[in-house]
PDB file of C-alpha atoms in Angstrom:
ATOM      1  CA  MET H   1    -154.302 169.276  19.069  1.00 50.00           C
ATOM      2  CA  SER H   2    -152.158 171.791  18.551  1.00 56.00           C
ATOM      3  CA  GLY H   3    -149.324 173.289  15.793  1.00 53.00           C
ATOM      4  CA  VAL H   4    -146.660 171.246  17.831  1.00 57.00           C
ATOM      5  CA  GLU H   5    -148.541 168.550  17.752  1.00 63.00           C
ATOM      6  CA  HIS H   6    -150.235 168.553  14.288  1.00 61.00           C
ATOM      7  CA  ALA H   7    -146.922 168.964  12.405  1.00 65.00           C
ATOM      8  CA  SER H   8    -145.740 165.798  14.967  1.00 85.00           C
ATOM      9  CA  VAL H   9    -148.394 163.632  13.241  1.00 90.00           C
ATOM     10  CA  ASP H  10    -147.662 164.727   9.782  1.00 91.00           C
ATOM     11  CA  SER H  11    -144.124 164.529   9.835  1.00 91.00           C
ATOM     12  CA  ARG H  12    -144.344 160.641  10.464  1.00 95.00           C
ATOM     13  CA  LYS H  13    -147.199 160.022   7.965  1.00 96.00           C
ATOM     14  CA  ALA H  14    -145.536 162.058   5.524  1.00 97.00           C
ATOM     15  CA  LEU H  15    -142.351 159.550   6.540  1.00 97.00           C
ATOM     16  CA  GLU H  16    -144.497 156.717   5.958  1.00 98.00           C
ATOM     17  CA  LEU H  17    -145.342 157.129   2.674  1.00 98.00           C
ATOM     18  CA  LEU H  18    -141.926 158.579   1.552  1.00 98.00           C
ATOM     19  CA  ARG H  19    -140.823 154.383   3.012  1.00 98.00           C
ATOM     20  CA  THR H  20    -143.646 153.278   0.842  1.00 98.00           C
ATOM     21  CA  VAL H  21    -142.208 155.340  -2.145  1.00 98.00           C
ATOM     22  CA  ARG H  22    -138.193 153.970  -1.959  1.00 99.00           C
ATOM     23  CA  GLY H  23    -140.177 150.169  -1.853  1.00 98.00           C
ATOM     24  CA  GLN H  24    -142.573 151.049  -4.744  1.00 98.00           C
ATOM     25  CA  VAL H  25    -139.101 152.667  -6.711  1.00 99.00           C
ATOM     26  CA  ASP H  26    -137.108 149.746  -5.827  1.00 99.00           C
ATOM     27  CA  ALA H  27    -139.577 147.023  -7.161  1.00 98.00           C
ATOM     28  CA  VAL H  28    -140.272 149.773 -10.699  1.00 99.00           C
ATOM     29  CA  VAL H  29    -135.924 149.432 -10.781  1.00 99.00           C
ATOM     30  CA  ARG H  30    -136.267 145.751 -10.780  1.00 99.00           C
ATOM     31  CA  MET H  31    -139.054 145.485 -12.868  1.00 99.00           C
ATOM     32  CA  VAL H  32    -137.642 147.662 -15.727  1.00 99.00           C
ATOM     33  CA  GLU H  33    -134.298 145.874 -15.511  1.00 99.00           C
ATOM     34  CA  GLU H  34    -136.322 142.230 -15.570  1.00 99.00           C
ATOM     35  CA  ASP H  35    -138.378 144.152 -19.052  1.00 98.00           C
ATOM     36  CA  ARG H  36    -141.561 143.083 -17.923  1.00 99.00           C
ATOM     37  CA  TYR H  37    -144.593 145.087 -19.440  1.00 99.00           C
ATOM     38  CA  CYS H  38    -144.678 148.835 -19.845  1.00 98.00           C
ATOM     39  CA  ILE H  39    -148.200 149.377 -19.002  1.00 99.00           C
ATOM     40  CA  ASP H  40    -148.130 147.769 -15.520  1.00 98.00           C
ATOM     41  CA  VAL H  41    -144.251 149.453 -15.272  1.00 99.00           C
ATOM     42  CA  SER H  42    -145.692 152.450 -16.159  1.00 99.00           C
ATOM     43  CA  ARG H  43    -148.533 152.068 -13.363  1.00 98.00           C
ATOM     44  CA  GLN H  44    -146.203 152.204 -10.587  1.00 98.00           C
ATOM     45  CA  VAL H  45    -144.661 154.891 -11.099  1.00 99.00           C
ATOM     46  CA  LEU H  46    -147.543 156.823 -11.110  1.00 99.00           C
ATOM     47  CA  ALA H  47    -148.540 155.105  -8.105  1.00 98.00           C
ATOM     48  CA  SER H  48    -145.466 156.651  -6.770  1.00 98.00           C
ATOM     49  CA  ILE H  49    -146.197 159.464  -7.999  1.00 98.00           C
ATOM     50  CA  ALA H  50    -149.057 159.922  -6.003  1.00 98.00           C
ATOM     51  CA  LEU H  51    -147.444 158.745  -3.035  1.00 98.00           C
ATOM     52  CA  LEU H  52    -145.554 161.651  -3.269  1.00 98.00           C
ATOM     53  CA  ARG H  53    -147.001 164.591  -4.092  1.00 97.00           C
ATOM     54  CA  LYS H  54    -149.542 162.767  -0.781  1.00 98.00           C
ATOM     55  CA  ALA H  55    -146.170 163.547   1.298  1.00 98.00           C
ATOM     56  CA  ASN H  56    -144.943 167.041   0.364  1.00 96.00           C
ATOM     57  CA  LEU H  57    -148.672 168.533   1.132  1.00 95.00           C
ATOM     58  CA  LEU H  58    -148.548 166.876   4.668  1.00 96.00           C
ATOM     59  CA  ILE H  59    -145.074 168.421   4.321  1.00 95.00           C
ATOM     60  CA  LEU H  60    -146.849 171.638   3.547  1.00 94.00           C
ATOM     61  CA  ARG H  61    -148.941 171.493   5.822  1.00 93.00           C
ATOM     62  CA  GLN H  62    -146.420 171.151   8.598  1.00 93.00           C
ATOM     63  CA  HIS H  63    -144.836 174.362   7.464  1.00 93.00           C
ATOM     64  CA  MET H  64    -148.193 176.625   7.589  1.00 92.00           C
ATOM     65  CA  ASN H  65    -149.288 175.311  10.652  1.00 91.00           C
ATOM     66  CA  THR H  66    -145.266 176.525  12.023  1.00 92.00           C
ATOM     67  CA  CYS H  67    -143.072 178.200  10.846  1.00 93.00           C
ATOM     68  CA  VAL H  68    -146.159 180.350   8.622  1.00 93.00           C
ATOM     69  CA  LYS H  69    -147.888 180.857  11.945  1.00 93.00           C
ATOM     70  CA  GLU H  70    -145.366 182.330  13.329  1.00 94.00           C
ATOM     71  CA  ALA H  71    -144.057 184.536  10.228  1.00 94.00           C
ATOM     72  CA  ILE H  72    -147.117 185.559  10.086  1.00 93.00           C
ATOM     73  CA  ALA H  73    -146.740 186.882  14.582  1.00 94.00           C
ATOM     74  CA  SER H  74    -144.055 187.706  13.632  1.00 95.00           C
ATOM     75  CA  ASP H  75    -145.356 190.297  11.691  1.00 93.00           C
ATOM     76  CA  ARG H  76    -143.082 188.307   8.617  1.00 92.00           C
ATOM     77  CA  GLY H  77    -146.295 186.420   6.752  1.00 91.00           C
ATOM     78  CA  ALA H  78    -146.046 188.046   3.335  1.00 92.00           C
ATOM     79  CA  GLU H  79    -142.386 185.808   3.526  1.00 93.00           C
ATOM     80  CA  LYS H  80    -143.920 182.903   3.948  1.00 92.00           C
ATOM     81  CA  ILE H  81    -146.589 182.578   1.851  1.00 91.00           C
ATOM     82  CA  ASP H  82    -144.137 183.954  -1.331  1.00 93.00           C
ATOM     83  CA  GLU H  83    -142.626 181.202  -0.533  1.00 94.00           C
ATOM     84  CA  ILE H  84    -145.431 178.191  -0.251  1.00 92.00           C
ATOM     85  CA  THR H  85    -146.533 180.372  -3.538  1.00 92.00           C
ATOM     86  CA  MET H  86    -143.955 179.761  -5.487  1.00 94.00           C
ATOM     87  CA  ILE H  87    -143.420 175.865  -4.681  1.00 90.00           C
ATOM     88  CA  LEU H  88    -146.445 175.043  -5.353  1.00 88.00           C
ATOM     89  CA  GLU H  89    -145.931 177.253  -9.166  1.00 92.00           C
ATOM     90  CA  LYS H  90    -143.305 174.411  -9.966  1.00 85.00           C
TER      91      LYS H  90
END
């Protein structure tokens, strides 16, 4: 699988996860509005966070398989590595 094909798969998976998160967050809002048990709400929030992390990793992997590879081939790899390092430190 080429970098572009891999990126396309990662994009689709990330979008799928993000759409799931959107539904989960809508459900969390309803739970809070309905004054549901705090621990149940917290569990749903944590589940959303976990999916966001997975989506973020897919997006970063896509970036590394496309933009970073191209930058390295053009002798601009250090710039992209610094960029990724900065985002991971947040």
